[in-house]
Short mmCIF file of C-alpha atoms in Angstrom, two decimals:
data_model
loop_
_atom_site.label_atom_id
_atom_site.label_comp_id
_atom_site.label_asym_id
_atom_site.label_seq_id
_atom_site.Cartn_x
_atom_site.Cartn_y
_atom_site.Cartn_z
CA MET A 47 92.73 107.46 60.86
CA ARG A 48 89.01 108.29 60.70
CA LEU A 49 88.30 111.29 58.48
CA LEU A 50 84.92 113.04 58.34
CA VAL A 51 84.54 115.21 55.23
CA VAL A 52 82.10 118.12 55.51
CA GLY A 53 80.82 119.70 52.29
CA LYS A 54 79.48 118.70 48.91
CA LEU A 55 81.54 115.92 47.36
CA SER A 56 82.09 117.35 43.93
CA GLY A 57 85.07 118.11 41.75
CA GLN A 58 88.35 118.70 43.54
CA LEU A 59 87.04 117.85 47.01
CA SER A 60 86.09 114.41 45.76
CA THR A 61 89.63 114.00 44.40
CA ALA A 62 91.08 115.02 47.78
CA VAL A 63 88.93 112.40 49.50
CA LYS A 64 90.23 109.69 47.17
CA MET A 65 93.79 110.75 47.97
CA ALA A 66 93.08 110.65 51.70
CA MET A 67 91.66 107.14 51.32
CA SER A 68 94.74 106.04 49.39
CA ALA A 69 96.82 107.40 52.29
CA GLY A 70 94.99 105.01 54.63
CA ALA A 71 92.20 107.20 56.00
CA LYS A 72 88.74 105.74 56.68
CA VAL A 73 86.43 108.37 55.22
CA SER A 74 82.81 109.25 55.97
CA HIS A 75 80.88 112.24 54.63
CA VAL A 76 78.18 114.79 55.51
CA GLU A 77 77.20 117.93 53.61
CA THR A 78 76.50 120.48 56.37
CA VAL A 79 78.10 121.64 59.63
CA ALA A 80 74.92 120.73 61.56
CA ALA A 81 75.07 117.20 60.16
CA ALA A 82 78.73 116.96 61.20
CA THR A 83 77.99 117.79 64.84
CA HIS A 84 75.00 115.45 64.82
CA ALA A 85 77.13 112.59 63.47
CA LEU A 86 79.81 113.14 66.10
CA ARG A 87 77.25 113.41 68.89
CA ALA A 88 75.65 110.16 67.76
CA GLY A 89 78.91 108.27 68.10
CA GLN A 90 80.30 108.44 64.55
CA GLY A 91 83.82 109.10 65.70
CA ALA A 92 86.42 111.04 63.74
CA ASP A 93 90.07 111.85 64.28
CA LEU A 94 89.97 114.75 61.84
CA LEU A 95 87.42 116.92 59.99
CA MET A 96 88.12 118.11 56.44
CA VAL A 97 85.77 121.04 55.86
CA ASP A 98 84.99 123.09 52.75
CA TYR A 99 86.00 126.67 53.62
CA GLU A 100 82.78 127.99 52.09
CA LEU A 101 80.96 126.54 55.13
CA ASP A 102 80.80 128.23 58.54
CA ILE A 103 83.84 126.62 60.16
CA GLU A 104 83.64 128.80 63.27
CA ALA A 105 80.03 127.73 63.90
CA LEU A 106 81.01 124.08 63.48
CA ILE A 107 83.87 124.35 66.00
CA LEU A 108 81.71 126.24 68.51
CA ALA A 109 78.88 123.70 68.19
CA ASN A 110 81.33 120.84 68.75
CA GLU A 111 82.91 122.52 71.76
CA ALA A 112 79.47 123.08 73.29
CA GLU A 113 79.10 119.30 73.21
CA ARG A 114 82.72 118.86 74.43
CA ILE A 115 83.59 117.29 71.08
CA ARG A 116 87.15 118.24 70.22
CA VAL A 117 88.24 117.08 66.78
CA PRO A 118 90.85 119.04 64.79
CA VAL A 119 89.66 120.74 61.60
CA VAL A 120 91.46 121.13 58.29
CA ALA A 121 89.93 123.62 55.86
CA CYS A 122 90.09 123.14 52.10
CA GLY A 123 88.92 125.10 49.09
CA VAL A 124 89.31 125.67 45.36
CA GLY A 125 91.37 128.63 44.27
CA ALA A 126 93.23 129.12 47.53
CA ASP A 127 91.62 132.49 48.22
CA PRO A 128 94.08 134.01 50.77
CA LYS A 129 91.37 135.84 52.72
CA ARG A 130 89.12 132.79 53.04
CA ALA A 131 92.06 130.61 54.00
CA ALA A 132 93.13 133.11 56.68
CA ASP A 133 89.55 133.39 57.95
CA ALA A 134 89.37 129.59 58.27
CA ILE A 135 92.59 129.51 60.30
CA ARG A 136 91.37 132.34 62.54
CA ALA A 137 88.12 130.43 63.05
CA GLY A 138 90.07 127.51 64.48
CA ALA A 139 91.16 125.33 61.55
CA LYS A 140 94.60 123.80 62.08
CA GLU A 141 95.65 123.83 58.45
CA PHE A 142 94.45 124.83 54.98
CA ILE A 143 94.66 122.52 51.95
CA PRO A 144 94.33 124.24 48.55
CA LEU A 145 92.38 122.44 45.85
CA PRO A 146 93.16 120.94 43.38
CA PRO A 147 95.08 118.82 45.87
CA GLU A 148 98.54 117.27 45.82
CA ALA A 149 98.78 113.71 47.14
CA GLU A 150 101.95 114.34 49.16
CA LEU A 151 100.49 117.49 50.75
CA ILE A 152 97.28 115.64 51.67
CA ALA A 153 99.23 112.81 53.31
CA ALA A 154 101.62 115.17 55.17
CA VAL A 155 98.87 117.45 56.50
CA LEU A 156 96.62 114.59 57.60
CA SER A 157 99.53 112.91 59.36
CA ALA A 158 100.74 116.07 61.09
CA VAL A 159 97.35 117.37 62.21
CA SER A 160 95.80 114.09 63.32
CA ASP A 161 99.05 112.92 65.01
CA ASP A 162 97.96 109.38 64.18
CA ASN A 163 101.19 108.47 62.40
CA ARG A 164 103.13 107.29 65.44
CA PRO A 165 104.88 104.02 64.63
CA MET A 166 107.01 102.20 67.18
CA VAL A 167 110.65 103.25 66.79
CA VAL A 168 112.66 100.84 68.90
CA ARG A 169 116.36 100.01 68.89
CA ASP A 170 117.25 99.68 72.58
CA PRO A 171 117.18 96.19 74.18
CA ALA A 172 115.22 97.49 77.19
CA MET A 173 112.37 98.66 74.95
CA GLN A 174 112.58 95.60 72.74
CA GLN A 175 111.77 93.47 75.80
CA VAL A 176 108.64 95.55 76.41
CA LEU A 177 107.52 95.06 72.80
CA GLN A 178 108.11 91.31 73.00
CA LEU A 179 105.72 91.15 75.93
CA ALA A 180 103.25 93.41 74.12
CA ASP A 181 103.34 91.08 71.11
CA GLN A 182 102.58 88.11 73.37
CA VAL A 183 99.46 89.64 74.91
CA SER A 184 98.09 91.82 72.10
CA GLY A 185 96.04 89.03 70.56
CA SER A 186 94.04 88.47 73.74
CA ASP A 187 91.23 90.57 75.17
CA ALA A 188 93.00 90.95 78.52
CA SER A 189 93.11 94.40 80.06
CA ILE A 190 96.59 95.90 80.04
CA LEU A 191 98.02 98.58 82.35
CA ILE A 192 100.81 100.60 80.74
CA THR A 193 102.95 102.49 83.23
CA GLY A 194 105.83 104.91 82.92
CA GLU A 195 106.88 108.52 83.27
CA SER A 196 105.04 111.29 81.42
CA GLY A 197 106.19 111.53 77.83
CA SER A 198 107.70 108.05 77.70
CA GLY A 199 105.32 106.85 74.96
CA LYS A 200 102.51 105.07 76.80
CA GLU A 201 99.81 106.00 74.28
CA VAL A 202 102.04 104.97 71.37
CA VAL A 203 102.43 101.53 72.95
CA ALA A 204 98.67 101.36 73.52
CA ARG A 205 98.06 102.04 69.82
CA TYR A 206 100.66 99.38 68.98
CA VAL A 207 98.78 96.83 71.11
CA HIS A 208 95.52 97.75 69.39
CA GLN A 209 97.06 97.44 65.92
CA LYS A 210 98.39 93.98 66.80
CA SER A 211 95.04 92.83 68.19
CA ARG A 212 92.11 91.15 66.48
CA ARG A 213 90.26 94.45 66.98
CA ALA A 214 92.70 96.42 64.77
CA ALA A 215 90.05 97.17 62.13
CA LYS A 216 87.72 98.63 64.77
CA PRO A 217 87.98 102.01 66.56
CA PHE A 218 90.77 102.98 68.91
CA ILE A 219 89.37 105.60 71.29
CA SER A 220 91.47 107.47 73.83
CA VAL A 221 90.16 109.41 76.83
CA ASN A 222 92.50 111.55 78.93
CA CYS A 223 91.07 111.19 82.43
CA ALA A 224 93.31 113.97 83.74
CA ALA A 225 92.24 116.55 81.14
CA ILE A 226 88.46 116.33 81.61
CA PRO A 227 86.82 117.91 84.67
CA GLU A 228 85.49 115.39 87.18
CA ASN A 229 81.86 116.47 86.74
CA LEU A 230 82.06 115.96 82.96
CA LEU A 231 84.07 112.74 82.74
CA GLU A 232 81.09 110.47 83.50
CA SER A 233 79.14 111.86 80.55
CA GLU A 234 82.25 111.71 78.35
CA LEU A 235 82.75 108.02 79.10
CA PHE A 236 79.20 106.73 79.33
CA GLY A 237 77.19 109.30 77.36
CA HIS A 238 73.92 110.92 78.40
CA GLU A 239 70.29 111.15 77.43
CA LYS A 240 68.55 114.35 76.34
CA GLY A 241 67.60 116.41 79.39
CA ALA A 242 69.79 114.41 81.79
CA PHE A 243 71.27 117.68 83.07
CA THR A 244 71.33 121.36 82.17
CA GLY A 245 72.78 121.73 78.70
CA ALA A 246 72.04 118.16 77.58
CA VAL A 247 70.09 119.27 74.50
CA ALA A 248 70.31 115.90 72.78
CA ARG A 249 71.42 112.33 73.38
CA ARG A 250 75.21 112.03 73.40
CA ILE A 251 77.00 108.74 72.80
CA GLY A 252 79.96 108.25 75.18
CA LYS A 253 83.39 106.86 74.49
CA PHE A 254 82.46 103.35 75.63
CA GLU A 255 79.84 103.09 72.89
CA GLU A 256 82.03 104.89 70.35
CA ALA A 257 84.72 102.27 70.96
CA ASN A 258 82.30 99.34 70.63
CA GLY A 259 84.04 96.44 68.92
CA GLY A 260 87.41 98.09 69.37
CA THR A 261 89.74 99.37 72.08
CA LEU A 262 89.19 102.04 74.73
CA LEU A 263 92.28 103.66 76.24
CA LEU A 264 91.80 105.27 79.65
CA ASP A 265 94.78 107.60 79.75
CA GLU A 266 96.09 108.58 83.21
CA ILE A 267 93.46 106.43 84.96
CA SER A 268 94.90 107.35 88.37
CA GLU A 269 93.25 110.78 88.11
CA MET A 270 89.71 109.33 88.06
CA ASP A 271 87.39 110.13 90.97
CA ALA A 272 86.62 107.26 93.37
CA ARG A 273 82.86 107.40 92.67
CA LEU A 274 83.45 107.06 88.95
CA GLN A 275 85.93 104.22 89.58
CA ALA A 276 83.03 102.19 91.00
CA LYS A 277 80.94 102.75 87.86
CA LEU A 278 83.91 101.87 85.67
CA LEU A 279 84.48 98.64 87.62
CA ARG A 280 80.88 97.59 87.02
CA ALA A 281 81.20 98.39 83.30
CA LEU A 282 84.30 96.21 83.06
CA GLN A 283 82.72 93.33 84.97
CA GLU A 284 79.32 93.37 83.27
CA ARG A 285 80.38 94.65 79.83
CA GLU A 286 77.51 97.11 79.90
CA ILE A 287 77.19 100.80 80.71
CA ASP A 288 74.49 103.19 81.90
CA ARG A 289 74.16 106.52 80.14
CA VAL A 290 73.67 109.48 82.46
CA GLY A 291 69.91 109.85 82.73
CA GLY A 292 69.31 106.52 81.01
CA THR A 293 66.72 103.95 82.04
CA LYS A 294 68.33 100.75 80.77
CA PRO A 295 71.89 99.43 80.39
CA VAL A 296 73.67 99.33 77.05
CA LYS A 297 75.83 96.33 76.13
CA VAL A 298 79.36 97.05 74.89
CA ASP A 299 82.12 94.88 73.46
CA ILE A 300 85.46 96.56 74.07
CA ARG A 301 89.00 95.88 75.15
CA ILE A 302 90.30 98.17 77.91
CA LEU A 303 93.82 99.58 78.08
CA ALA A 304 94.85 102.03 80.78
CA THR A 305 97.91 104.15 81.45
CA SER A 306 99.34 105.79 84.56
CA ASN A 307 102.44 107.76 85.44
CA ARG A 308 101.82 107.10 89.14
CA ASP A 309 102.37 104.07 91.36
CA LEU A 310 98.84 102.65 91.54
CA ALA A 311 99.77 100.15 94.25
CA GLN A 312 100.73 103.11 96.42
CA ALA A 313 97.53 104.91 95.39
CA VAL A 314 95.59 101.88 96.68
CA LYS A 315 97.42 102.13 100.01
CA ASP A 316 96.67 105.86 100.11
CA GLY A 317 92.97 105.17 99.55
CA THR A 318 92.72 107.12 96.28
CA PHE A 319 92.38 104.12 93.95
CA ARG A 320 90.22 101.02 94.27
CA GLU A 321 92.15 97.79 94.73
CA ASP A 322 89.54 95.70 92.90
CA LEU A 323 89.71 98.07 89.91
CA LEU A 324 93.50 97.81 89.85
CA TYR A 325 93.26 94.01 89.72
CA ARG A 326 90.72 94.26 86.90
CA LEU A 327 92.91 96.62 84.85
CA ASN A 328 96.31 95.13 85.64
CA VAL A 329 95.97 91.68 84.09
CA VAL A 330 99.25 92.45 82.33
CA ASN A 331 101.58 95.34 83.11
CA LEU A 332 103.77 96.93 80.46
CA ARG A 333 106.30 99.18 82.20
CA LEU A 334 107.98 101.63 79.84
CA PRO A 335 111.52 102.64 80.80
CA PRO A 336 112.21 106.39 80.59
CA LEU A 337 114.26 107.54 77.64
CA ARG A 338 117.41 107.89 79.79
CA GLU A 339 117.23 104.12 80.41
CA ARG A 340 116.97 103.30 76.69
CA PRO A 341 119.77 105.32 75.10
CA GLY A 342 119.75 103.14 72.02
CA ASP A 343 116.41 104.66 71.01
CA VAL A 344 117.42 108.34 71.15
CA VAL A 345 119.05 108.83 67.75
CA ALA A 346 116.58 106.51 65.99
CA LEU A 347 113.66 108.53 67.39
CA ALA A 348 115.37 111.80 66.49
CA GLU A 349 115.82 110.70 62.88
CA PHE A 350 112.15 109.70 62.71
CA PHE A 351 111.06 113.11 64.02
CA VAL A 352 113.32 114.84 61.49
CA LYS A 353 111.47 113.07 58.66
CA LYS A 354 108.08 113.80 60.23
CA TYR A 355 108.55 117.52 60.76
CA ALA A 356 110.43 118.17 57.55
CA ALA A 357 107.43 116.72 55.68
CA ALA A 358 104.88 118.50 57.88
CA ASN A 359 106.54 121.88 57.26
CA GLY A 360 107.20 121.33 53.57
CA MET A 361 110.97 121.48 54.09
CA THR A 362 113.86 119.51 52.65
CA GLU A 363 114.93 116.74 54.98
CA LYS A 364 118.40 117.28 56.42
CA PRO A 365 120.55 114.67 58.19
CA LEU A 366 121.69 115.06 61.79
CA SER A 367 125.38 115.85 62.10
CA ALA A 368 127.68 113.49 63.97
CA GLU A 369 128.11 115.97 66.84
CA ALA A 370 124.34 116.52 67.03
CA LYS A 371 123.85 112.77 67.41
CA ARG A 372 126.49 112.61 70.14
CA ARG A 373 124.84 115.40 72.13
CA LEU A 374 121.39 113.91 71.69
CA ALA A 375 122.59 110.53 72.96
CA ALA A 376 124.35 112.06 75.97
CA HIS A 377 121.42 114.22 77.17
CA ARG A 378 119.20 112.76 79.92
CA TRP A 379 115.86 114.00 78.45
CA PRO A 380 113.86 114.48 81.67
CA GLY A 381 110.75 115.10 79.54
CA ASN A 382 111.34 111.78 77.73
CA VAL A 383 110.23 111.21 74.13
CA ARG A 384 107.90 114.22 74.19
CA GLU A 385 110.79 116.56 75.03
CA LEU A 386 112.99 114.98 72.35
CA GLU A 387 110.23 115.37 69.76
CA ASN A 388 109.79 119.06 70.55
CA ALA A 389 113.55 119.63 70.41
CA ILE A 390 113.81 118.00 66.98
CA HIS A 391 110.79 119.96 65.69
CA ARG A 392 112.59 123.17 66.69
CA ALA A 393 115.83 121.92 65.15
CA VAL A 394 114.16 121.23 61.80
CA LEU A 395 112.93 124.84 61.73
CA LEU A 396 116.18 126.43 62.98
CA ALA A 397 118.77 124.42 61.05
CA VAL A 398 120.84 126.26 58.43
CA GLY A 399 123.23 124.59 56.05
CA PRO A 400 123.14 121.06 54.69
CA GLU A 401 122.91 119.33 58.11
CA ILE A 402 121.06 119.73 61.39
CA ASP A 403 124.02 120.53 63.59
CA GLU A 404 124.27 120.80 67.37
CA THR A 405 123.57 124.57 67.37
CA ALA A 406 120.02 123.97 66.06
CA ILE A 407 119.08 121.56 68.85
CA ARG A 408 117.93 123.65 71.77
CA LEU A 409 116.19 123.06 75.08
CA PRO A 410 112.85 124.75 75.91
CA ASP A 411 114.70 127.69 77.52
CA GLY A 412 116.67 128.25 74.32
CA GLN A 413 119.94 126.82 75.64
CA PRO A 414 121.86 124.39 73.40
CA LEU A 415 122.57 120.84 74.48
CA ALA A 416 125.80 120.53 76.43
CA PRO A 417 128.74 118.87 74.67
CA ALA A 418 129.00 115.15 75.37
CA ASP A 419 131.87 114.48 77.78
CA PRO A 420 133.90 111.55 76.36
CA HIS A 421 134.33 110.08 79.84
CA VAL A 422 130.56 110.24 80.41
CA ARG A 423 129.98 108.59 77.03
CA ALA A 424 132.41 105.83 77.96
CA ALA A 425 130.69 105.31 81.30
CA GLN A 426 127.25 105.23 79.66
CA ALA A 427 128.46 102.73 77.10
CA ALA A 428 130.07 100.56 79.75
CA SER A 429 126.97 100.68 81.92
CA LEU A 430 124.76 99.67 79.01
CA ALA A 431 127.20 96.94 77.99
CA ALA A 432 127.26 95.57 81.53
CA GLU A 433 123.46 95.59 81.71
CA THR A 434 123.16 93.82 78.36
CA ALA A 435 125.85 91.30 79.25
CA SER A 436 124.17 90.47 82.55
CA ARG A 437 121.25 88.95 80.68
CA ALA A 438 123.65 86.40 79.18
CA PHE A 439 125.26 85.40 82.50
CA VAL A 440 122.78 82.67 83.46
CA GLY A 441 124.57 79.31 83.70
CA GLN A 442 128.08 80.79 83.92
CA THR A 443 130.46 80.62 86.87
CA VAL A 444 131.07 83.70 89.00
CA ALA A 445 134.67 83.87 87.72
CA ALA A 446 133.54 83.77 84.09
CA MET A 447 130.91 86.45 84.74
CA GLU A 448 133.51 88.67 86.43
CA GLN A 449 135.97 88.24 83.57
CA GLN A 450 133.37 89.07 80.93
CA LEU A 451 132.20 92.16 82.82
CA ILE A 452 135.76 93.46 83.33
CA LEU A 453 136.79 92.95 79.70
CA ASP A 454 133.57 94.46 78.31
CA THR A 455 133.92 97.50 80.56
CA LEU A 456 137.57 97.93 79.60
CA GLU A 457 136.74 97.71 75.91
CA HIS A 458 134.03 100.37 76.20
CA CYS A 459 136.48 102.62 78.08
CA PHE A 460 138.83 102.35 75.09
CA GLY A 461 141.36 100.45 77.19
CA ASN A 462 141.62 103.15 79.88
CA ARG A 463 142.37 101.20 83.08
CA THR A 464 141.61 104.07 85.47
CA HIS A 465 138.14 104.78 84.03
CA ALA A 466 137.30 101.08 83.91
CA ALA A 467 138.32 100.59 87.56
CA ASN A 468 136.16 103.56 88.62
CA ILE A 469 133.11 102.19 86.80
CA LEU A 470 133.65 98.69 88.17
CA GLY A 471 134.09 100.01 91.71
CA ILE A 472 137.48 98.33 92.25
CA SER A 473 140.98 99.66 92.77
CA ILE A 474 143.36 100.10 89.85
CA ARG A 475 145.70 97.61 91.56
CA THR A 476 142.97 94.95 91.67
CA LEU A 477 142.14 95.59 88.01
CA ARG A 478 145.80 95.26 86.96
CA ASN A 479 146.12 91.98 88.85
CA LYS A 480 142.99 90.59 87.16
CA LEU A 481 144.21 91.63 83.72
CA LYS A 482 147.61 90.03 84.41
CA GLU A 483 145.81 86.74 85.28
CA TYR A 484 143.78 86.87 82.07
CA THR A 485 146.82 87.62 79.92
CA GLU A 486 148.79 84.73 81.46
CA ALA A 487 145.79 82.45 80.75
CA GLY A 488 145.91 83.44 77.09
CA VAL A 489 142.89 85.75 77.14
CA SER A 490 143.06 88.79 74.86
CA VAL A 491 142.92 92.01 76.93
CA PRO A 492 141.98 95.34 75.22
CA ALA A 493 144.98 97.63 74.90
CA PRO A 494 144.68 101.39 75.51
CA GLN A 495 143.59 103.20 72.36
CA MET A 496 145.20 106.38 71.16
CA GLY A 497 144.45 109.13 73.68
CA ALA A 498 143.36 106.68 76.40
CA SER A 499 145.64 106.31 79.41
CA ALA A 500 146.86 102.87 80.47
CA ALA A 501 147.36 104.07 84.02
#
């Protein structure tokens, strides 16, 4: 994380900076709010500003917004004057850090506010395959297109690729193409010269130059205007950009990653996306399965978010109850990882007692998660088992594949013949005949467990 400290580096603020550096932050420093805006405008990127609350924080935020520079602010100050702290929050600061600082508080606040602490949490085989491919291609400079539903973790995977690349020590810059108005995106990407248009009061370095030497992520690239797509294509081909209002090209050395939640091949057919740009971006495609297709990740992610938000809110970490885990695993999570994260954040705040139980985990409308139907759980387990087993079928006979699939499904249905037959799409009579053949051949067949019917 890149931290820009604003204020005089003396006493307790200097100690806080040292703690931030020990927590992994890359720190730079200016003394005034004007110098902070100037540094950001000139391309000295920052993921977070730590500002002395004796400075005019509101003026700093307004000056940054006038330049469309949006970097979160954390205020800090000696003595923890309640009025000054409240004024800083009202002015737009996300958090307040009292000085003298505490190392754990510094680390927790920086992590929570910057949202830069997003490690890969992967347990499911479907997602492990994606990471294996990411590991193979991360060391190259090839452009990568990361596709998947909204909230499935595309930016997290992009950061993972950057961290595994030879550019890991250089900047990782992300631009959300869907969040910036069309008439402003060109300047945001390529920068502009003073006087290039009304309001361009000074030269502004764009994201391409800010990312020089590192990685530029074009988030939701499908939302980019066709005219700007042509300029982007030239930048990728020539490795140089033209600032708006500039008179000469500027060389850049960057690696491009892009994400999309839309089918770009279809967008090409519809005439809304350039085919040549798609080829340039899609050297390698990493398709992220939605969370409902990677059930093995749900509880692992939930436990990670419990740790994250307990620390961020200064609360004691509580474990998830067994029933809470069952309900989490059974829910389909249409909003993917983003929805799960929000649900766990709420649960951390709402939980009473020694555990986070199922009553604390609520959907956005306030409704609790539905109880996990044991038959649904069995079907989900069988489906996952069948999918996993299918990857090991190469080289086997059809009969051997059929036997393995039937026995695995039966085992995950706790020996219930009726449920297994329904999942397999065969009659109970056919299943019984198959099991009789296996038993006579000396193959061990799962017996019905307690509470599971043998019918």
